[in-house]
PDB file of C-alpha atoms and ligand atoms in Angstrom:
ATOM      1  CA  MET I   1      -2.056   0.079  23.576  1.00 71.00           C
ATOM      2  CA  ALA I   2      -5.750   0.057  22.040  1.00 92.00           C
ATOM      3  CA  ILE I   3      -7.751  -2.083  20.690  1.00 97.00           C
ATOM      4  CA  ARG I   4      -8.362  -0.932  16.857  1.00 98.00           C
ATOM      5  CA  ASN I   5     -12.152  -0.972  14.969  1.00 98.00           C
ATOM      6  CA  ILE I   6     -11.655  -4.017  12.957  1.00 98.00           C
ATOM      7  CA  ARG I   7     -13.144  -3.655   9.360  1.00 98.00           C
ATOM      8  CA  GLU I   8     -16.082  -6.595   8.280  1.00 98.00           C
ATOM      9  CA  ILE I   9     -16.334  -8.041   4.874  1.00 98.00           C
ATOM     10  CA  GLY I  10     -17.518  -5.427   2.521  1.00 97.00           C
ATOM     11  CA  ASP I  11     -15.313  -2.155   3.030  1.00 98.00           C
ATOM     12  CA  PRO I  12     -12.989  -1.480   0.536  1.00 98.00           C
ATOM     13  CA  VAL I  13     -10.218  -1.385   2.502  1.00 98.00           C
ATOM     14  CA  LEU I  14     -10.829  -5.264   2.299  1.00 98.00           C
ATOM     15  CA  GLU I  15     -10.300  -5.969  -0.935  1.00 98.00           C
ATOM     16  CA  LYS I  16      -6.796  -3.663  -1.597  1.00 98.00           C
ATOM     17  CA  ASN I  17      -3.388  -4.449  -1.982  1.00 98.00           C
ATOM     18  CA  CYS I  18      -1.138  -3.654   0.503  1.00 98.00           C
ATOM     19  CA  LYS I  19       2.616  -1.666   0.087  1.00 98.00           C
ATOM     20  CA  GLU I  20       5.381  -2.918   1.765  1.00 98.00           C
ATOM     21  CA  VAL I  21       6.861  -1.504   4.695  1.00 98.00           C
ATOM     22  CA  THR I  22      10.596   0.609   4.365  1.00 97.00           C
ATOM     23  CA  GLU I  23      11.096   1.035   8.383  1.00 97.00           C
ATOM     24  CA  VAL I  24       9.757   0.246  11.445  1.00 98.00           C
ATOM     25  CA  THR I  25       8.575   3.680  12.532  1.00 98.00           C
ATOM     26  CA  PRO I  26       7.691   5.090  15.898  1.00 97.00           C
ATOM     27  CA  ARG I  27       4.100   4.717  14.440  1.00 97.00           C
ATOM     28  CA  ILE I  28       4.141   0.695  12.497  1.00 98.00           C
ATOM     29  CA  GLN I  29       5.651   0.270  16.160  1.00 98.00           C
ATOM     30  CA  GLU I  30       2.402   1.495  17.173  1.00 98.00           C
ATOM     31  CA  LEU I  31       0.457  -0.642  15.214  1.00 98.00           C
ATOM     32  CA  ILE I  32       1.525  -3.831  15.428  1.00 98.00           C
ATOM     33  CA  ASP I  33       1.308  -3.201  18.820  1.00 98.00           C
ATOM     34  CA  ASP I  34      -1.878  -2.246  18.276  1.00 98.00           C
ATOM     35  CA  MET I  35      -2.348  -5.160  16.501  1.00 98.00           C
ATOM     36  CA  PHE I  36      -2.372  -7.782  18.889  1.00 98.00           C
ATOM     37  CA  ASP I  37      -3.680  -6.324  21.439  1.00 97.00           C
ATOM     38  CA  THR I  38      -6.690  -5.886  18.572  1.00 98.00           C
ATOM     39  CA  LEU I  39      -6.159  -9.899  18.168  1.00 98.00           C
ATOM     40  CA  TYR I  40      -5.923 -11.687  21.776  1.00 97.00           C
ATOM     41  CA  GLU I  41      -9.565  -8.918  22.211  1.00 96.00           C
ATOM     42  CA  ALA I  42     -11.421 -10.663  19.020  1.00 96.00           C
ATOM     43  CA  ASN I  43      -9.993 -14.266  20.162  1.00 95.00           C
ATOM     44  CA  GLY I  44      -8.702 -14.761  17.149  1.00 96.00           C
ATOM     45  CA  VAL I  45      -6.062 -16.561  15.442  1.00 97.00           C
ATOM     46  CA  GLY I  46      -4.752 -14.009  12.820  1.00 98.00           C
ATOM     47  CA  LEU I  47      -4.659  -9.828  11.908  1.00 98.00           C
ATOM     48  CA  ALA I  48      -3.727  -8.115   9.297  1.00 98.00           C
ATOM     49  CA  ALA I  49      -3.478  -4.035   8.100  1.00 98.00           C
ATOM     50  CA  PRO I  50      -5.897  -3.637   5.950  1.00 98.00           C
ATOM     51  CA  GLN I  51      -8.332  -5.632   8.375  1.00 98.00           C
ATOM     52  CA  VAL I  52      -7.489  -1.971  11.057  1.00 98.00           C
ATOM     53  CA  GLY I  53      -7.764  -0.180   7.855  1.00 98.00           C
ATOM     54  CA  ILE I  54      -4.165   0.517   7.535  1.00 98.00           C
ATOM     55  CA  LEU I  55      -2.560  -0.544   4.345  1.00 98.00           C
ATOM     56  CA  LYS I  56       1.137  -2.437   4.969  1.00 98.00           C
ATOM     57  CA  LYS I  57       2.301  -5.618   3.956  1.00 98.00           C
ATOM     58  CA  ILE I  58       1.920  -6.183   8.258  1.00 98.00           C
ATOM     59  CA  VAL I  59       0.463  -9.433  10.243  1.00 98.00           C
ATOM     60  CA  VAL I  60       0.671 -11.376  13.873  1.00 98.00           C
ATOM     61  CA  ILE I  61      -0.656 -14.338  14.018  1.00 98.00           C
ATOM     62  CA  ASP I  62      -1.089 -16.062  16.652  1.00 98.00           C
ATOM     63  CA  THR I  63      -1.997 -20.165  16.997  1.00 97.00           C
ATOM     64  CA  THR I  64      -2.080 -20.982  20.662  1.00 94.00           C
ATOM     65  CA  GLY I  65      -2.084 -17.232  22.907  1.00 92.00           C
ATOM     66  CA  GLU I  66       1.052 -17.786  23.500  1.00 94.00           C
ATOM     67  CA  ASP I  67       3.205 -18.084  20.874  1.00 94.00           C
ATOM     68  CA  PRO I  68       3.195 -14.353  18.717  1.00 97.00           C
ATOM     69  CA  ILE I  69       4.462 -13.893  15.604  1.00 98.00           C
ATOM     70  CA  LEU I  70       5.079 -11.452  13.599  1.00 98.00           C
ATOM     71  CA  LEU I  71       5.920 -11.287   9.756  1.00 98.00           C
ATOM     72  CA  ILE I  72       6.111  -7.735   8.419  1.00 98.00           C
ATOM     73  CA  ASN I  73       6.510  -8.051   4.321  1.00 98.00           C
ATOM     74  CA  PRO I  74       5.488 -11.362   4.640  1.00 98.00           C
ATOM     75  CA  LYS I  75       6.373 -14.227   1.269  1.00 98.00           C
ATOM     76  CA  ILE I  76       5.777 -17.975   0.597  1.00 98.00           C
ATOM     77  CA  ILE I  77       8.752 -19.833  -0.512  1.00 98.00           C
ATOM     78  CA  GLU I  78       7.697 -22.835  -0.360  1.00 98.00           C
ATOM     79  CA  THR I  79       3.636 -24.530  -0.120  1.00 98.00           C
ATOM     80  CA  SER I  80       3.622 -28.462  -0.142  1.00 98.00           C
ATOM     81  CA  GLY I  81      -0.008 -31.353   0.631  1.00 98.00           C
ATOM     82  CA  GLU I  82      -3.100 -29.927   1.953  1.00 98.00           C
ATOM     83  CA  GLN I  83      -5.943 -29.656   4.475  1.00 98.00           C
ATOM     84  CA  THR I  84      -9.182 -29.004   4.417  1.00 98.00           C
ATOM     85  CA  GLY I  85     -10.950 -27.352   6.840  1.00 96.00           C
ATOM     86  CA  TYR I  86     -13.674 -24.750   8.560  1.00 96.00           C
ATOM     87  CA  GLU I  87     -11.464 -21.860   8.068  1.00 97.00           C
ATOM     88  CA  GLY I  88     -13.387 -17.907   9.916  1.00 97.00           C
ATOM     89  CA  CYS I  89     -11.741 -14.172   9.791  1.00 98.00           C
ATOM     90  CA  LEU I  90     -12.791 -11.687  12.317  1.00 98.00           C
ATOM     91  CA  SER I  91     -13.575  -9.562   9.268  1.00 98.00           C
ATOM     92  CA  VAL I  92     -16.474 -11.867   8.694  1.00 98.00           C
ATOM     93  CA  PRO I  93     -17.478 -12.241  11.968  1.00 96.00           C
ATOM     94  CA  GLY I  94     -20.112 -15.408  12.670  1.00 95.00           C
ATOM     95  CA  LYS I  95     -19.730 -17.161   9.931  1.00 97.00           C
ATOM     96  CA  THR I  96     -17.254 -20.199   8.783  1.00 97.00           C
ATOM     97  CA  GLY I  97     -16.527 -22.256   5.966  1.00 97.00           C
ATOM     98  CA  GLN I  98     -14.319 -25.456   4.631  1.00 97.00           C
ATOM     99  CA  VAL I  99     -10.992 -23.919   2.375  1.00 98.00           C
ATOM    100  CA  THR I 100      -8.793 -26.367   1.455  1.00 98.00           C
ATOM    101  CA  ARG I 101      -4.898 -24.746   2.162  1.00 98.00           C
ATOM    102  CA  PRO I 102      -1.765 -25.602   1.734  1.00 98.00           C
ATOM    103  CA  ASN I 103      -0.675 -28.057   5.346  1.00 98.00           C
ATOM    104  CA  TYR I 104       2.695 -26.964   4.589  1.00 98.00           C
ATOM    105  CA  VAL I 105       4.499 -23.322   3.714  1.00 98.00           C
ATOM    106  CA  LYS I 106       7.661 -22.107   4.519  1.00 98.00           C
ATOM    107  CA  ALA I 107       7.648 -18.496   4.132  1.00 98.00           C
ATOM    108  CA  ILE I 108       9.938 -15.301   4.188  1.00 98.00           C
ATOM    109  CA  ALA I 109       9.325 -12.491   6.358  1.00 98.00           C
ATOM    110  CA  TYR I 110      11.220  -9.566   8.006  1.00 98.00           C
ATOM    111  CA  ASP I 111      10.855  -8.731  12.162  1.00 98.00           C
ATOM    112  CA  GLU I 112      10.733  -5.576  14.086  1.00 97.00           C
ATOM    113  CA  ASN I 113      14.074  -4.763  13.069  1.00 97.00           C
ATOM    114  CA  MET I 114      13.468  -5.452   9.827  1.00 98.00           C
ATOM    115  CA  GLU I 115      15.742  -9.056   9.853  1.00 98.00           C
ATOM    116  CA  PRO I 116      15.027 -11.560   8.141  1.00 98.00           C
ATOM    117  CA  PHE I 117      13.833 -14.661   8.615  1.00 98.00           C
ATOM    118  CA  GLU I 118      11.745 -17.971   8.051  1.00 98.00           C
ATOM    119  CA  ILE I 119       8.490 -19.239   9.512  1.00 98.00           C
ATOM    120  CA  GLU I 120       7.525 -22.803   9.040  1.00 98.00           C
ATOM    121  CA  GLY I 121       4.337 -23.947   9.439  1.00 97.00           C
ATOM    122  CA  THR I 122       1.850 -27.155   9.206  1.00 98.00           C
ATOM    123  CA  GLU I 123      -1.679 -27.549   9.785  1.00 97.00           C
ATOM    124  CA  LEU I 124      -3.463 -24.990  12.463  1.00 97.00           C
ATOM    125  CA  LEU I 125      -0.084 -22.020  11.478  1.00 98.00           C
ATOM    126  CA  ALA I 126      -0.181 -23.538   7.729  1.00 98.00           C
ATOM    127  CA  ARG I 127      -3.792 -22.334   7.149  1.00 98.00           C
ATOM    128  CA  ALA I 128      -3.358 -18.953   9.131  1.00 98.00           C
ATOM    129  CA  ILE I 129       0.178 -17.581   7.327  1.00 98.00           C
ATOM    130  CA  MET I 130      -2.231 -18.707   3.816  1.00 98.00           C
ATOM    131  CA  HIS I 131      -4.439 -16.675   5.246  1.00 98.00           C
ATOM    132  CA  GLU I 132      -3.302 -13.959   6.523  1.00 98.00           C
ATOM    133  CA  LEU I 133      -1.148 -13.140   3.398  1.00 98.00           C
ATOM    134  CA  ASP I 134      -4.284 -13.465   1.285  1.00 98.00           C
ATOM    135  CA  HIS I 135      -5.401 -10.088   2.991  1.00 98.00           C
ATOM    136  CA  LEU I 136      -2.501  -8.279   2.067  1.00 98.00           C
ATOM    137  CA  GLU I 137      -3.791  -9.166  -1.924  1.00 98.00           C
ATOM    138  CA  GLY I 138      -6.638  -7.599  -0.832  1.00 98.00           C
ATOM    139  CA  HIS I 139      -8.494 -11.529  -0.631  1.00 98.00           C
ATOM    140  CA  LEU I 140     -10.930 -12.843   1.857  1.00 98.00           C
ATOM    141  CA  TYR I 141     -11.841 -16.682   2.883  1.00 98.00           C
ATOM    142  CA  VAL I 142     -15.189 -17.035   1.514  1.00 97.00           C
ATOM    143  CA  GLU I 143     -13.682 -16.329  -1.647  1.00 97.00           C
ATOM    144  CA  LYS I 144     -12.441 -20.033  -1.833  1.00 97.00           C
ATOM    145  CA  VAL I 145     -14.851 -21.443   0.454  1.00 97.00           C
ATOM    146  CA  GLU I 146     -15.608 -24.816  -0.504  1.00 96.00           C
ATOM    147  CA  GLY I 147     -19.783 -24.863  -0.360  1.00 92.00           C
ATOM    148  CA  GLU I 148     -22.165 -22.683   1.401  1.00 92.00           C
ATOM    149  CA  LEU I 149     -20.132 -20.309   3.993  1.00 94.00           C
ATOM    150  CA  GLN I 150     -22.071 -21.321   7.573  1.00 95.00           C
ATOM    151  CA  ASP I 151     -22.655 -20.033  10.573  1.00 94.00           C
ATOM    152  CA  VAL I 152     -20.807 -20.735  13.527  1.00 92.00           C
ATOM    153  CA  GLU I 153     -23.196 -22.424  15.638  1.00 88.00           C
ATOM    154  CA  GLU I 154     -24.281 -24.937  12.744  1.00 84.00           C
ATOM    155  CA  VAL I 155     -21.367 -26.295  13.016  1.00 82.00           C
ATOM    156  CA  GLU I 156     -20.850 -26.152  16.276  1.00 77.00           C
ATOM    157  CA  GLU I 157     -23.633 -27.693  17.230  1.00 75.00           C
ATOM    158  CA  GLU I 158     -22.839 -30.657  14.645  1.00 63.00           C
TER     159      GLU I 158
HETATM  160 ZN1   ZN E   1      -8.881 -12.445   8.173  1.00 62.87          ZN
END
């Protein structure tokens, strides 16, 4: 168990494509455990491996603090609807902006035993899945913000 250093916007590792995971080695398992520790320490909703400097297709998400989700090699297979709302990112500290995402997402991914499974999400979970999968292709939500990127404090006062 360890907290890893979260890479911030401007770090080139956040702009690269990630490689597929072929096997959950002890090193990958340690990375997954550390990613959950780092996510909870930062009070985040999701974290992708490139955010801790590792170019592998691994995502951890927890929208409630009690529902850890691990996605290895995730792929979106279906989306529908639309939602627009404020989004933030642990790699863009203190900032937020409005982003439009699908309101429903279905994805396929692998678990830590490399067994495939499907995951469906709406609202915040759908948003989190789309946001984290963008990280695996080197994209940050700031590219999709409608209007200005704002300071979190300003938005909370509105
Ligand atoms: Zn992010």
